[in-house]
Short mmCIF file of C-alpha atoms in Angstrom, two decimals:
data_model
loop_
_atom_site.label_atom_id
_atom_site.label_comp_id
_atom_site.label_asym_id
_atom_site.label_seq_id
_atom_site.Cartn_x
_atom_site.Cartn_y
_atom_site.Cartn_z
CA UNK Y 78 85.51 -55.21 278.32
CA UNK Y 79 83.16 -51.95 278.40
CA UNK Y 80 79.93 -51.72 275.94
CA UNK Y 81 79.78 -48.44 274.87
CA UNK Y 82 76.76 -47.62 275.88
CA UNK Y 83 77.79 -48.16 279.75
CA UNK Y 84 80.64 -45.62 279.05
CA UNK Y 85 79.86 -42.60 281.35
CA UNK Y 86 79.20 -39.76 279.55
CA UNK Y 87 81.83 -36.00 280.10
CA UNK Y 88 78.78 -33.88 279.12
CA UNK Y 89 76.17 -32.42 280.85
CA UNK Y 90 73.43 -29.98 279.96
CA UNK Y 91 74.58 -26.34 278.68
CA UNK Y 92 78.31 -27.73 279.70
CA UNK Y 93 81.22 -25.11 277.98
CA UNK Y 94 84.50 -25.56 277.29
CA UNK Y 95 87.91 -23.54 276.51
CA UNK Y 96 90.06 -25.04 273.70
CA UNK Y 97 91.85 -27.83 275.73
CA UNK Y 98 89.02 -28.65 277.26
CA UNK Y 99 86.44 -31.37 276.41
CA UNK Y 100 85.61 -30.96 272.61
CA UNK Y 101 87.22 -27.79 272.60
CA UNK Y 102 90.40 -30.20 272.42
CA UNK Y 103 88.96 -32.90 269.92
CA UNK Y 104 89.34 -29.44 267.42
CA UNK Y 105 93.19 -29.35 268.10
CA UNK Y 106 93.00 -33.09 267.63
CA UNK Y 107 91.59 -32.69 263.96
CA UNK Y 108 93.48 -29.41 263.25
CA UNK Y 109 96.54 -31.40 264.08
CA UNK Y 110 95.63 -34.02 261.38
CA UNK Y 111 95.56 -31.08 258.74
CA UNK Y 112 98.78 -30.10 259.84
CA UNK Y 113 100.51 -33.34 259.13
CA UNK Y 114 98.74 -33.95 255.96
CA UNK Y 115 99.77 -30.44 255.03
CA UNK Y 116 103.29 -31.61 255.64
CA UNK Y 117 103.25 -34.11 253.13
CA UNK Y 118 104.59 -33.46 249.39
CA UNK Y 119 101.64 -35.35 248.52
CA UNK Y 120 99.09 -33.95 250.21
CA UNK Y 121 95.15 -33.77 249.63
CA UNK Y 122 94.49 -30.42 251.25
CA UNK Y 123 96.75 -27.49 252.32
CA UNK Y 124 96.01 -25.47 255.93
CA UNK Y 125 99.47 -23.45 256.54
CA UNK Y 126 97.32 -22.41 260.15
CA UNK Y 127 96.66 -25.67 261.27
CA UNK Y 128 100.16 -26.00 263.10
CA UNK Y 129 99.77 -22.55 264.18
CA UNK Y 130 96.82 -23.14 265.46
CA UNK Y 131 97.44 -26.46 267.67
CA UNK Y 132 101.05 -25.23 268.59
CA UNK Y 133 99.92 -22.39 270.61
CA UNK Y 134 98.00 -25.01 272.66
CA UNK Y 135 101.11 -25.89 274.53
CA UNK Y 136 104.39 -28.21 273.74
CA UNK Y 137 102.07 -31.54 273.74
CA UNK Y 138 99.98 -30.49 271.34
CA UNK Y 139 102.68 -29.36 268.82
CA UNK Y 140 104.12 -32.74 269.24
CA UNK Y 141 100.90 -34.08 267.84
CA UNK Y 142 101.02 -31.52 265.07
CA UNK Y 143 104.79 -32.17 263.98
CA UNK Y 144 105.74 -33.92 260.74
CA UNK Y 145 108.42 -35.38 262.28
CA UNK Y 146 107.39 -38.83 263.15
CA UNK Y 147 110.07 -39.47 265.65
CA UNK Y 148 107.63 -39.00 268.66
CA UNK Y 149 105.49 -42.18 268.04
CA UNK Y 150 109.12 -44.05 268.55
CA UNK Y 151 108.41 -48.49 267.83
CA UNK Y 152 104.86 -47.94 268.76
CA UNK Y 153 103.91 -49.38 265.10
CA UNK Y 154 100.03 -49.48 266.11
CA UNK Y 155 99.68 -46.25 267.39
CA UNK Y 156 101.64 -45.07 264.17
CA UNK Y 157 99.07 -46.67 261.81
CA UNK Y 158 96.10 -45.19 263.76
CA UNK Y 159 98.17 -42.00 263.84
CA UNK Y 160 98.38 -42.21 260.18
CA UNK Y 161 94.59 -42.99 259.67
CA UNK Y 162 93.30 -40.46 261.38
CA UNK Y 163 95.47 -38.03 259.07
CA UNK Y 164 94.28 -39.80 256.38
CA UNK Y 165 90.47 -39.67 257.39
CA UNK Y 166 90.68 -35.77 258.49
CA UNK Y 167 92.22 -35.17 254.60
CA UNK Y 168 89.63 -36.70 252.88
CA UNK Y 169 87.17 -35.08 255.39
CA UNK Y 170 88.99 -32.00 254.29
CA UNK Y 171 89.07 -32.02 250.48
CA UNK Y 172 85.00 -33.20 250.62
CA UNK Y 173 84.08 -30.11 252.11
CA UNK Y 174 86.77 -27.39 250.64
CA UNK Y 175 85.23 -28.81 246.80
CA UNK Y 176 81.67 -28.33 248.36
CA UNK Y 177 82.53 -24.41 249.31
CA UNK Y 178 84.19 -23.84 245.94
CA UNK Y 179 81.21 -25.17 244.04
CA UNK Y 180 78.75 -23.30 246.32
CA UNK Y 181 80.95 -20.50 244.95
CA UNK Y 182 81.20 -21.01 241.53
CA UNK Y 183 76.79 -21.16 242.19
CA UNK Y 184 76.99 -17.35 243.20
CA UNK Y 185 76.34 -17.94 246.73
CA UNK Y 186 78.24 -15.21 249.03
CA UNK Y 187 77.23 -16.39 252.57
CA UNK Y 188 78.62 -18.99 254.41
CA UNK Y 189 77.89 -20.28 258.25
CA UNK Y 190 80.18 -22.86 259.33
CA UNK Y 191 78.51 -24.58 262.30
CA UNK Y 192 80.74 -25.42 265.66
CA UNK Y 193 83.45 -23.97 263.27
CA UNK Y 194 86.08 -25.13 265.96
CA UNK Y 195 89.75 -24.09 264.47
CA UNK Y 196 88.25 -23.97 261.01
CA UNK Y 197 90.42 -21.96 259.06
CA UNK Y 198 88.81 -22.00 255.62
CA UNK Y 199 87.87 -18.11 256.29
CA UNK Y 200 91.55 -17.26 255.52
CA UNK Y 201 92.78 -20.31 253.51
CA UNK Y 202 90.23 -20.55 250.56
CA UNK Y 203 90.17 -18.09 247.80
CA UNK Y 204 86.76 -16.39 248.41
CA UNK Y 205 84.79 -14.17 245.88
CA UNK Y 206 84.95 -10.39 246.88
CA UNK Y 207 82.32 -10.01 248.69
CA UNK Y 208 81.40 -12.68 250.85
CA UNK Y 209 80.94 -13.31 254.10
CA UNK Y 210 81.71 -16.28 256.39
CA UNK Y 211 80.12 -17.18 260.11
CA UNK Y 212 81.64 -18.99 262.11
CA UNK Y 213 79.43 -20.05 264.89
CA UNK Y 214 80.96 -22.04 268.10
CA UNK Y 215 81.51 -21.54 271.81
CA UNK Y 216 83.10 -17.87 272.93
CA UNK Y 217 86.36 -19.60 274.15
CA UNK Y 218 87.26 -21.32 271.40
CA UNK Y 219 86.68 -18.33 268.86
CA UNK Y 220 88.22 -16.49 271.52
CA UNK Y 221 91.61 -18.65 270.76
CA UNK Y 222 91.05 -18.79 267.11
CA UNK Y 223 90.90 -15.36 266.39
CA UNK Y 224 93.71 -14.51 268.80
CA UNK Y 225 96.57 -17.18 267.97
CA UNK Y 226 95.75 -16.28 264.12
CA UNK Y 227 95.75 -12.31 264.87
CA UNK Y 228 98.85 -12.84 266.61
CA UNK Y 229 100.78 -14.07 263.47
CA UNK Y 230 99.52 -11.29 261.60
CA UNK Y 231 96.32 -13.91 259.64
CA UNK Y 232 94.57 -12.01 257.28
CA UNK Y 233 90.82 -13.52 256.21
CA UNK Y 234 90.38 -13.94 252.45
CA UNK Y 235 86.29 -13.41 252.93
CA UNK Y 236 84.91 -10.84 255.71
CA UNK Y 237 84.78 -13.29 258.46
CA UNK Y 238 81.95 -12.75 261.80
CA UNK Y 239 82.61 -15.18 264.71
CA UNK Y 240 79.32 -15.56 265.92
CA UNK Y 241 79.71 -16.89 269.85
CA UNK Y 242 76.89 -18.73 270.77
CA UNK Y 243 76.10 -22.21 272.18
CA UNK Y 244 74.28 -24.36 269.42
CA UNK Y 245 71.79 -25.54 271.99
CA UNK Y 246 70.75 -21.55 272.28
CA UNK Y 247 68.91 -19.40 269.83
CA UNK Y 248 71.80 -19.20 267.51
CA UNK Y 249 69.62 -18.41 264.81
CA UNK Y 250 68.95 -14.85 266.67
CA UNK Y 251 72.29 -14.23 267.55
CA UNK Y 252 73.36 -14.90 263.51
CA UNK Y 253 70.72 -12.84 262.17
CA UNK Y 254 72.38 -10.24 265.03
CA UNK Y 255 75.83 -10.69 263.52
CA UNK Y 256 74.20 -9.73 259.84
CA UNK Y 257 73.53 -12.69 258.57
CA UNK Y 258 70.37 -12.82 255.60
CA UNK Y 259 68.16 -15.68 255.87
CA UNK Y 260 66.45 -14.22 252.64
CA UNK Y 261 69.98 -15.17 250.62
CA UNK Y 262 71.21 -18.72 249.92
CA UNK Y 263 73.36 -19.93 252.27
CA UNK Y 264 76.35 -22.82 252.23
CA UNK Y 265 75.95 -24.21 255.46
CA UNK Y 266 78.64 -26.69 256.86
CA UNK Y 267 77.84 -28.98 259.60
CA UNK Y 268 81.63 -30.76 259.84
CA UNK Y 269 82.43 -32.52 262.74
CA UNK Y 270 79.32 -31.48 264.58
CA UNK Y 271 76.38 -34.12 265.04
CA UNK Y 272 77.74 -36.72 267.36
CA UNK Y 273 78.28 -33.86 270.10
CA UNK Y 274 74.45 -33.38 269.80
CA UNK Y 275 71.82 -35.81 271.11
CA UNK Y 276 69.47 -36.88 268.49
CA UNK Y 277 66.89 -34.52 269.52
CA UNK Y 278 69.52 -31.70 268.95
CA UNK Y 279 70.37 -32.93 265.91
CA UNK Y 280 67.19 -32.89 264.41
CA UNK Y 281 66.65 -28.99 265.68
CA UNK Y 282 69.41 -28.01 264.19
CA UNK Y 283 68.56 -29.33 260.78
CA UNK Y 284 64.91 -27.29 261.28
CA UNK Y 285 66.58 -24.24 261.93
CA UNK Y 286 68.84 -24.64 259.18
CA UNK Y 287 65.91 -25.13 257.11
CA UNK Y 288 63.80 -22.42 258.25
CA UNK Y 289 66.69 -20.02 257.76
CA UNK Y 290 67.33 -21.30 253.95
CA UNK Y 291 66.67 -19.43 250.99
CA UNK Y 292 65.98 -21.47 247.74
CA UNK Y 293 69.43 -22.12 246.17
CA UNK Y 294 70.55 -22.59 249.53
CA UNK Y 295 73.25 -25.59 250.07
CA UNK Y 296 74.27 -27.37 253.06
CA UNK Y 297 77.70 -30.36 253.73
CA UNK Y 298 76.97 -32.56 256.32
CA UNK Y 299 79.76 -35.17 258.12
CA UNK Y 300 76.67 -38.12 258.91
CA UNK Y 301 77.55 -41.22 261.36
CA UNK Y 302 75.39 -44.74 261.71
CA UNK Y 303 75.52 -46.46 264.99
CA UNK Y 304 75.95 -50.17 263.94
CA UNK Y 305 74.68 -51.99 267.39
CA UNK Y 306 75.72 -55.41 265.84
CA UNK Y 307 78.03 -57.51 268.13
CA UNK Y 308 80.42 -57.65 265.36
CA UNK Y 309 80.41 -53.17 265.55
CA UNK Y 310 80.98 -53.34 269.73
CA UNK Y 311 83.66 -55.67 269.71
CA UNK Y 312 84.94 -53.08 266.83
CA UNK Y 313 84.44 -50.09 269.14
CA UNK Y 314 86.02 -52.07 271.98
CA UNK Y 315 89.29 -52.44 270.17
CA UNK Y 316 88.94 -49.30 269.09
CA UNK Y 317 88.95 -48.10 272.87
CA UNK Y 318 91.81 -49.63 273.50
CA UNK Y 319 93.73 -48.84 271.22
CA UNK Y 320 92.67 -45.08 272.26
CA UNK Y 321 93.29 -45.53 275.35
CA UNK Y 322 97.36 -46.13 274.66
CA UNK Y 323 97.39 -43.23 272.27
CA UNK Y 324 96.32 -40.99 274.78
CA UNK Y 325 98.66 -42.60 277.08
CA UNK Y 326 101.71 -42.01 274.85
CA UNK Y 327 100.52 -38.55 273.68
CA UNK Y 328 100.03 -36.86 277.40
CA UNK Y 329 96.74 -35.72 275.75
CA UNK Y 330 93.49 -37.23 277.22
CA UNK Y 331 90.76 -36.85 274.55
CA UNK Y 332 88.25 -39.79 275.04
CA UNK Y 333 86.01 -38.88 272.34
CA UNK Y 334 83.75 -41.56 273.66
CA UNK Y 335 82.59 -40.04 276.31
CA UNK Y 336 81.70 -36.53 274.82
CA UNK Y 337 79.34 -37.94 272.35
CA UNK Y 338 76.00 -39.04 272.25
CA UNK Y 339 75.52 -42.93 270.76
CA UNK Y 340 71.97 -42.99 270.02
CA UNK Y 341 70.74 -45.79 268.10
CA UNK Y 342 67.90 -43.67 267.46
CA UNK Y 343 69.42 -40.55 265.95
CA UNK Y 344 67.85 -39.99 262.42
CA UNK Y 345 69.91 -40.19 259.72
CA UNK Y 346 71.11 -36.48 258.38
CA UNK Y 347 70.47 -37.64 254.63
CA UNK Y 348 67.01 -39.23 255.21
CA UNK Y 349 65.78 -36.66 256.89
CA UNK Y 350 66.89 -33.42 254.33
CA UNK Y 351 65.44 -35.64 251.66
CA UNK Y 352 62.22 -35.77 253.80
CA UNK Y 353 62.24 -31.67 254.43
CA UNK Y 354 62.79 -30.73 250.41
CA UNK Y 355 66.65 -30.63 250.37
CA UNK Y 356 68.27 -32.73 247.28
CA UNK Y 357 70.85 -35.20 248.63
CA UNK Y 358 73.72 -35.83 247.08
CA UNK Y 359 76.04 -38.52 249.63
CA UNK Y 360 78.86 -40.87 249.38
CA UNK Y 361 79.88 -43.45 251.84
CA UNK Y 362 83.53 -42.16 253.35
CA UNK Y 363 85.62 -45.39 252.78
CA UNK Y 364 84.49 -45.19 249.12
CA UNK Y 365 86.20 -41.17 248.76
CA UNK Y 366 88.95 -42.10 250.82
CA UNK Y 367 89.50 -45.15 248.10
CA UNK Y 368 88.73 -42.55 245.00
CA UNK Y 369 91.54 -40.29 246.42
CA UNK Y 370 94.17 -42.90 247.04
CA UNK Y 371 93.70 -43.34 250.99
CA UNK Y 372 91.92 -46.20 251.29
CA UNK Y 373 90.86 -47.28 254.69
CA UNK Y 374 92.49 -50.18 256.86
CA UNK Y 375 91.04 -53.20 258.00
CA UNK Y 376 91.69 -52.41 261.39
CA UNK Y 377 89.38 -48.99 261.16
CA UNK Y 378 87.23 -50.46 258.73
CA UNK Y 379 84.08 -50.16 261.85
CA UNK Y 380 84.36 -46.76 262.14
CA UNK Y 381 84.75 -45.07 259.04
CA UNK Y 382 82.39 -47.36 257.90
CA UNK Y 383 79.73 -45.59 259.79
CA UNK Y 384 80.19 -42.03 258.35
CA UNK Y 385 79.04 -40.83 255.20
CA UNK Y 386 79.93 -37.22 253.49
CA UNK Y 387 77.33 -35.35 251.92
CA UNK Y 388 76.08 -32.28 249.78
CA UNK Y 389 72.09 -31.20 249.81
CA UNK Y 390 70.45 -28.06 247.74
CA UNK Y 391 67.66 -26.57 249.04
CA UNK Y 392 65.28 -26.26 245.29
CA UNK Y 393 63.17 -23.34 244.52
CA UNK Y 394 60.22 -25.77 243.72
CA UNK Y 395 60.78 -27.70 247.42
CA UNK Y 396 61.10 -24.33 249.12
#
């Protein structure tokens, strides 16, 4: 058995990818989950361009993106983490869809969604007339994005600028370049985003965030805590494993491991807004997945564990 902090990293300084590539392909992975859960009668959240989307990637991916279940075959484990991570990527979803609509309902009219991936909520939410989404992420990807959805014809609800530009660059500069307003409040979304970045990264981000925030300003944040009990590795071991087969099975080798950064020192994204005049409002993930009737298994119980969803405003008085 491997500790994961002996598991070679697939990054490397100013490293790029195309949308099958490296994270480029963990977005298919969690577009994919919105295309199942979108598939159910039941279901928390509706993207009608997630399969779309993850289709176009080739025959494998579409597989992954299919409500038909038949794929997975006996495999009962790989079916239950298969079904988790649907379950996870819906609550994930829903969290962040409620925090655009309030931000909203609060008059705000700009939006930057950060390493927006295949982020669709430019043409699946019902935007006010007038405002404008970023999308900020690697040229490739928006590249594919913007042509799979053009292609069928996608129409964006909000005027929508794809802003391509490596976060680890002055992305500020190349925002403010695309039209963006630092003088107007802003609903940021970081979704997805901050294991990718080492923890120095992470905190630079938040800074520029901040810096570029007008009061009334609002920010969603996906937060993860590395647990470095022995308890937590032996977690993240079976975890691997169990990985390891679904990849395996699926033809589709996303080790998700190995393109992010497990710092034990990384601050923690609530903490420090709090500390830099942004009003935190967080729940634990387990406990929304419980309030909106997908509560987490045992057997994943170590991982979602570790993330937490939350909402910040950016006050007048701590501006």
């Amino acid at each position: 058995m491997t500790d994961l902090h002996e598991v070679a990293t697939a990054r490397t300084d100013g490293d790029s990818w195309d949308i099958t590539e490296s994270v480029g392909a963990t977005a298919l992975g969690v577009a994919a989950a919105r295309a199942v859960e979108t598939a159910r009668e039941d279901a928390l959240i509706r993207d009608e361009y997630a399969y779309l989307l993850v289709s176009a990637a080739g025959p494998q991916w579409a597989q992954m993106a299919s409500a038909d279940p038949e794929w997975l075959a006996d495999d009962q484990e790989f079916r239950r983490v298969h079904e988790t991570s649907r379950d996870y990527q819906a609550v994930r979803t829903h969290y962040f869809d409620d925090f655009f609509r309030a931000a909203m309902r609060a008059g705000i009219q700009q939006a930057v969604i950060l390493a927006a991936g295949l982020d669709s909520r430019a043409y699946r939410l019902d935007w006010p007339t007038g405002t404008t989404v970023f999308e900020i992420d690697q040229p490739k990807v928006l590249e594919y994005k913007t042509a799979t959805l053009d292609a069928h014809c996608a129409e964006p609800r909000a005027r929508r600028i794809p802003v391509a530009v490596d976060l680890r660059e002055d992305w500020p500069a190349a925002l403010i370049g695309a039209g963006f307003d630092p003088a107007q409040p802003t609903a940021w979304l970081a979704e997805g985003l901050l294991p990718y970045l080492p923890p120095d990264a992470q905190d630079r981000l938040f800074e520029l965030v901040t810096a570029h925030s007008a009061a009334g300003s609002r920010i969603a944040v996906e937060s993860f805590s590395m647990d470095l009990s022995d308890q937590a590795e032996q977690d993240r071991i079976a975890r691997r494993e169990r990985t390891a087969r679904m990849r395996e099975r699926s033809g589709i080798d996303i080790d998700v491991d190995t393109l992010t950064y497990a710092d034990a020192d990384r601050a923690d994204a609530g903490a420090w807004l709090a500390e830099h005049g942004w009003d935190v409002d967080a729940v634990p993930s387990e406990v929304e997945m419980t309030r909106l009737g997908r509560p987490a298994p045992d057997y994943e119980a170590e991982a979602i564990a570790s993330s937490v969803l939350l909402r910040a405003e950016l006050t007048e008085e701590n501006r």
